mmCIF file of C-alpha atoms in Angstrom:
data_model
loop_
_atom_site.group_PDB
_atom_site.id
_atom_site.type_symbol
_atom_site.label_atom_id
_atom_site.label_comp_id
_atom_site.label_asym_id
_atom_site.label_seq_id
_atom_site.Cartn_x
_atom_site.Cartn_y
_atom_site.Cartn_z
ATOM 1 C CA UNK A 1 143.520 6.708 65.111
ATOM 2 C CA UNK A 2 140.612 5.299 67.053
ATOM 3 C CA UNK A 3 142.273 6.230 70.381
ATOM 4 C CA UNK A 4 142.771 9.793 69.172
ATOM 5 C CA UNK A 5 139.114 10.049 68.175
ATOM 6 C CA UNK A 6 138.023 8.700 71.557
ATOM 7 C CA UNK A 7 140.357 11.089 73.360
ATOM 8 C CA UNK A 8 139.020 14.039 71.365
ATOM 9 C CA UNK A 9 135.423 12.958 72.026
ATOM 10 C CA UNK A 10 136.133 12.616 75.752
ATOM 11 C CA UNK A 11 137.864 16.004 75.862
ATOM 12 C CA UNK A 12 134.975 17.682 74.042
ATOM 13 C CA UNK A 13 132.401 16.024 76.324
ATOM 14 C CA UNK A 14 134.333 17.079 79.441
ATOM 15 C CA UNK A 15 134.654 20.681 78.248
ATOM 16 C CA UNK A 16 130.978 20.775 77.294
ATOM 17 C CA UNK A 17 129.958 19.399 80.708
ATOM 18 C CA UNK A 18 132.296 21.755 82.552
ATOM 19 C CA UNK A 19 130.958 24.781 80.653
ATOM 20 C CA UNK A 20 127.459 23.788 81.743
ATOM 21 C CA UNK A 21 128.264 23.843 85.463
ATOM 22 C CA UNK A 22 125.871 26.208 87.179
ATOM 23 C CA UNK A 23 126.568 28.011 90.404
ATOM 24 C CA UNK A 24 123.909 27.719 93.089
ATOM 25 C CA UNK A 25 122.406 30.722 94.845
ATOM 26 C CA UNK A 26 120.373 30.607 98.056
ATOM 27 C CA UNK A 27 117.730 33.346 98.273
ATOM 28 C CA UNK A 28 116.104 33.977 101.652
ATOM 29 C CA UNK A 29 112.708 35.643 101.980
ATOM 30 C CA UNK A 30 110.525 36.472 104.963
ATOM 31 C CA UNK A 31 107.448 34.255 105.082
ATOM 32 C CA UNK A 32 105.271 37.339 105.218
ATOM 33 C CA UNK A 33 105.768 40.695 103.466
ATOM 34 C CA UNK A 34 108.871 40.054 101.375
ATOM 35 C CA UNK A 35 109.261 42.610 98.587
ATOM 36 C CA UNK A 36 107.953 40.997 95.400
ATOM 37 C CA UNK A 37 110.304 42.645 92.885
ATOM 38 C CA UNK A 38 113.335 41.971 95.019
ATOM 39 C CA UNK A 39 112.585 38.262 94.854
ATOM 40 C CA UNK A 40 111.189 37.798 91.358
ATOM 41 C CA UNK A 41 113.306 40.333 89.420
ATOM 42 C CA UNK A 42 116.545 39.383 91.164
ATOM 43 C CA UNK A 43 115.811 35.654 90.808
ATOM 44 C CA UNK A 44 115.030 36.133 87.112
ATOM 45 C CA UNK A 45 118.300 37.971 86.516
ATOM 46 C CA UNK A 46 120.307 35.314 88.372
ATOM 47 C CA UNK A 47 118.681 32.508 86.405
ATOM 48 C CA UNK A 48 119.138 34.320 83.096
ATOM 49 C CA UNK A 49 122.871 34.575 83.729
ATOM 50 C CA UNK A 50 123.094 30.844 84.456
ATOM 51 C CA UNK A 51 122.691 30.461 88.221
ATOM 52 C CA UNK A 52 120.518 27.826 89.841
ATOM 53 C CA UNK A 53 118.400 29.516 92.512
ATOM 54 C CA UNK A 54 116.796 27.962 95.581
ATOM 55 C CA UNK A 55 114.389 30.063 97.664
ATOM 56 C CA UNK A 56 113.968 29.412 101.382
ATOM 57 C CA UNK A 57 112.342 31.265 104.239
ATOM 58 C CA UNK A 58 111.982 31.310 108.001
ATOM 59 C CA UNK A 59 109.063 28.869 107.613
ATOM 60 C CA UNK A 60 107.845 26.502 104.911
ATOM 61 C CA UNK A 61 104.580 26.983 103.050
ATOM 62 C CA UNK A 62 103.183 29.745 100.883
ATOM 63 C CA UNK A 63 105.055 32.989 101.529
ATOM 64 C CA UNK A 64 103.278 36.228 100.626
ATOM 65 C CA UNK A 65 104.847 39.356 99.220
ATOM 66 C CA UNK A 66 103.960 42.939 100.079
ATOM 67 C CA UNK A 67 102.360 43.411 96.651
ATOM 68 C CA UNK A 68 100.379 40.167 96.825
ATOM 69 C CA UNK A 69 102.528 37.703 94.885
ATOM 70 C CA UNK A 70 103.211 34.379 96.529
ATOM 71 C CA UNK A 71 106.011 31.835 96.488
ATOM 72 C CA UNK A 72 105.779 28.212 97.613
ATOM 73 C CA UNK A 73 108.657 27.626 100.027
ATOM 74 C CA UNK A 74 109.633 23.995 100.517
ATOM 75 C CA UNK A 75 112.301 24.421 103.213
ATOM 76 C CA UNK A 76 113.556 26.854 105.804
ATOM 77 C CA UNK A 77 117.018 28.407 105.637
ATOM 78 C CA UNK A 78 118.069 26.118 108.484
ATOM 79 C CA UNK A 79 117.123 22.947 106.553
ATOM 80 C CA UNK A 80 119.446 23.375 103.566
ATOM 81 C CA UNK A 81 123.126 22.567 103.163
ATOM 82 C CA UNK A 82 124.807 25.972 102.870
ATOM 83 C CA UNK A 83 127.964 24.294 101.535
ATOM 84 C CA UNK A 84 126.163 23.796 98.203
ATOM 85 C CA UNK A 85 125.831 27.526 97.491
ATOM 86 C CA UNK A 86 128.227 30.066 96.013
ATOM 87 C CA UNK A 87 126.077 32.993 97.145
ATOM 88 C CA UNK A 88 123.468 33.838 99.765
ATOM 89 C CA UNK A 89 120.972 36.613 98.932
ATOM 90 C CA UNK A 90 118.604 38.206 101.445
ATOM 91 C CA UNK A 91 115.440 39.747 100.000
ATOM 92 C CA UNK A 92 113.981 42.827 101.665
ATOM 93 C CA UNK A 93 110.522 44.160 102.286
ATOM 94 C CA UNK A 94 108.910 45.032 105.605
ATOM 95 C CA UNK A 95 108.924 41.353 106.600
ATOM 96 C CA UNK A 96 112.723 41.271 106.436
ATOM 97 C CA UNK A 97 112.887 42.953 109.841
ATOM 98 C CA UNK A 98 112.137 39.509 111.309
ATOM 99 C CA UNK A 99 115.755 38.620 110.524
ATOM 100 C CA UNK A 100 117.312 41.618 112.268
ATOM 101 C CA UNK A 101 117.352 39.761 115.595
ATOM 102 C CA UNK A 102 117.648 36.236 114.171
ATOM 103 C CA UNK A 103 120.932 35.074 115.712
ATOM 104 C CA UNK A 104 120.835 31.699 113.917
ATOM 105 C CA UNK A 105 120.557 33.307 110.473
ATOM 106 C CA UNK A 106 123.280 35.794 111.359
ATOM 107 C CA UNK A 107 125.520 32.916 112.455
ATOM 108 C CA UNK A 108 124.947 31.167 109.101
ATOM 109 C CA UNK A 109 125.675 34.395 107.202
ATOM 110 C CA UNK A 110 128.982 34.809 109.076
ATOM 111 C CA UNK A 111 129.786 31.160 108.336
ATOM 112 C CA UNK A 112 129.069 31.660 104.611
ATOM 113 C CA UNK A 113 131.096 34.863 104.419
ATOM 114 C CA UNK A 114 134.041 33.332 106.292
ATOM 115 C CA UNK A 115 134.038 30.440 103.805
ATOM 116 C CA UNK A 116 134.469 32.789 100.852
ATOM 117 C CA UNK A 117 130.869 32.855 99.668
ATOM 118 C CA UNK A 118 129.165 35.935 98.221
ATOM 119 C CA UNK A 119 126.647 37.523 100.567
ATOM 120 C CA UNK A 120 124.091 40.014 99.320
ATOM 121 C CA UNK A 121 121.108 41.894 100.699
ATOM 122 C CA UNK A 122 118.624 44.451 99.403
ATOM 123 C CA UNK A 123 116.293 47.040 100.948
ATOM 124 C CA UNK A 124 115.902 46.410 104.707
ATOM 125 C CA UNK A 125 117.979 43.205 104.641
ATOM 126 C CA UNK A 126 121.456 44.796 104.748
ATOM 127 C CA UNK A 127 120.718 45.447 108.438
ATOM 128 C CA UNK A 128 120.838 41.662 108.947
ATOM 129 C CA UNK A 129 124.265 41.549 107.264
ATOM 130 C CA UNK A 130 125.420 44.448 109.441
ATOM 131 C CA UNK A 131 124.185 42.751 112.615
ATOM 132 C CA UNK A 132 125.992 39.580 111.495
ATOM 133 C CA UNK A 133 129.200 41.641 111.405
ATOM 134 C CA UNK A 134 130.023 41.202 107.721
ATOM 135 C CA UNK A 135 129.661 44.904 106.842
ATOM 136 C CA UNK A 136 132.173 46.269 109.368
ATOM 137 C CA UNK A 137 134.353 48.805 107.586
ATOM 138 C CA UNK A 138 132.685 48.139 104.214
ATOM 139 C CA UNK A 139 130.767 50.515 101.999
ATOM 140 C CA UNK A 140 127.124 49.466 101.852
ATOM 141 C CA UNK A 141 123.638 50.733 101.121
ATOM 142 C CA UNK A 142 120.069 49.934 102.141
ATOM 143 C CA UNK A 143 116.592 51.474 102.242
ATOM 144 C CA UNK A 144 117.253 55.142 103.019
ATOM 145 C CA UNK A 145 115.216 55.293 106.235
ATOM 146 C CA UNK A 146 117.498 52.743 107.951
ATOM 147 C CA UNK A 147 120.847 54.009 106.630
ATOM 148 C CA UNK A 148 121.894 55.235 110.072
ATOM 149 C CA UNK A 149 121.474 51.687 111.413
ATOM 150 C CA UNK A 150 124.118 50.440 108.967
ATOM 151 C CA UNK A 151 126.537 53.027 110.328
ATOM 152 C CA UNK A 152 125.705 52.028 113.905
ATOM 153 C CA UNK A 153 126.899 48.478 113.125
ATOM 154 C CA UNK A 154 130.160 49.587 111.520
ATOM 155 C CA UNK A 155 129.240 49.875 107.828
ATOM 156 C CA UNK A 156 129.969 52.953 105.713
ATOM 157 C CA UNK A 157 126.528 53.956 104.422
ATOM 158 C CA UNK A 158 126.722 55.402 100.888
ATOM 159 C CA UNK A 159 123.081 55.898 99.878
ATOM 160 C CA UNK A 160 123.907 54.511 96.410
ATOM 161 C CA UNK A 161 121.472 52.219 94.601
ATOM 162 C CA UNK A 162 123.896 49.246 94.519
ATOM 163 C CA UNK A 163 127.235 48.824 96.291
ATOM 164 C CA UNK A 164 129.773 46.035 95.769
ATOM 165 C CA UNK A 165 132.401 45.763 98.478
ATOM 166 C CA UNK A 166 134.551 42.700 97.955
ATOM 167 C CA UNK A 167 132.222 39.671 98.108
ATOM 168 C CA UNK A 168 129.362 41.705 99.601
ATOM 169 C CA UNK A 169 126.590 43.264 97.499
ATOM 170 C CA UNK A 170 123.970 45.592 98.944
ATOM 171 C CA UNK A 171 121.138 47.458 97.247
ATOM 172 C CA UNK A 172 118.747 50.209 98.299
ATOM 173 C CA UNK A 173 115.381 48.815 97.247
ATOM 174 C CA UNK A 174 113.083 47.309 94.621
ATOM 175 C CA UNK A 175 114.008 49.906 91.983
ATOM 176 C CA UNK A 176 117.560 48.480 92.056
ATOM 177 C CA UNK A 177 116.626 44.771 91.885
ATOM 178 C CA UNK A 178 117.807 44.300 88.290
ATOM 179 C CA UNK A 179 121.194 45.961 88.902
ATOM 180 C CA UNK A 180 121.496 44.078 92.204
ATOM 181 C CA UNK A 181 121.040 40.759 90.389
ATOM 182 C CA UNK A 182 123.544 41.735 87.700
ATOM 183 C CA UNK A 183 126.155 42.680 90.300
ATOM 184 C CA UNK A 184 125.772 39.258 91.937
ATOM 185 C CA UNK A 185 126.047 37.582 88.510
ATOM 186 C CA UNK A 186 129.348 39.364 87.874
ATOM 187 C CA UNK A 187 130.763 38.223 91.222
ATOM 188 C CA UNK A 188 129.675 34.672 90.396
ATOM 189 C CA UNK A 189 131.759 34.932 87.223
ATOM 190 C CA UNK A 190 128.891 35.248 84.751
ATOM 191 C CA UNK A 191 128.817 37.956 82.090
#
């Protein structure tokens, strides 16, 4: 009887611990002029669905958003172990253009995508995904003024607010941040 009780207790503890496993998400912001809502709203949605979110940038220190909010960045995107993350999310804003020609970040994005991870980008950041080659032949969206750039790199620009194409999520701008976060949550397996 005692063995049965111990077995049941162990089984319950294992199931409880397993149910509490959180998936990690890596969010990448520009050190200057990231779009505030795209970071804070999306991050809030991801955390509310159960994800653990780490925010990195192209440089450490206090990053400043376009609307004046700040975020203390401890590490750069090149200083973290990308193996730990189930998803990589690029935040937009005018500062995100710094990543359009960032070959190292694009290499890491390709690596993540080729390893089965979710990749997502909002606003101006889908251009970085396109330049990394992960949007070729996929439906995608971005800030309207750069939609033709997505097409130039092989994506099928839709103009929709949020587009999910396999393991890739793109969104048009800050007004879609909540839906963007929810789409990523669904792909992570959260409800």
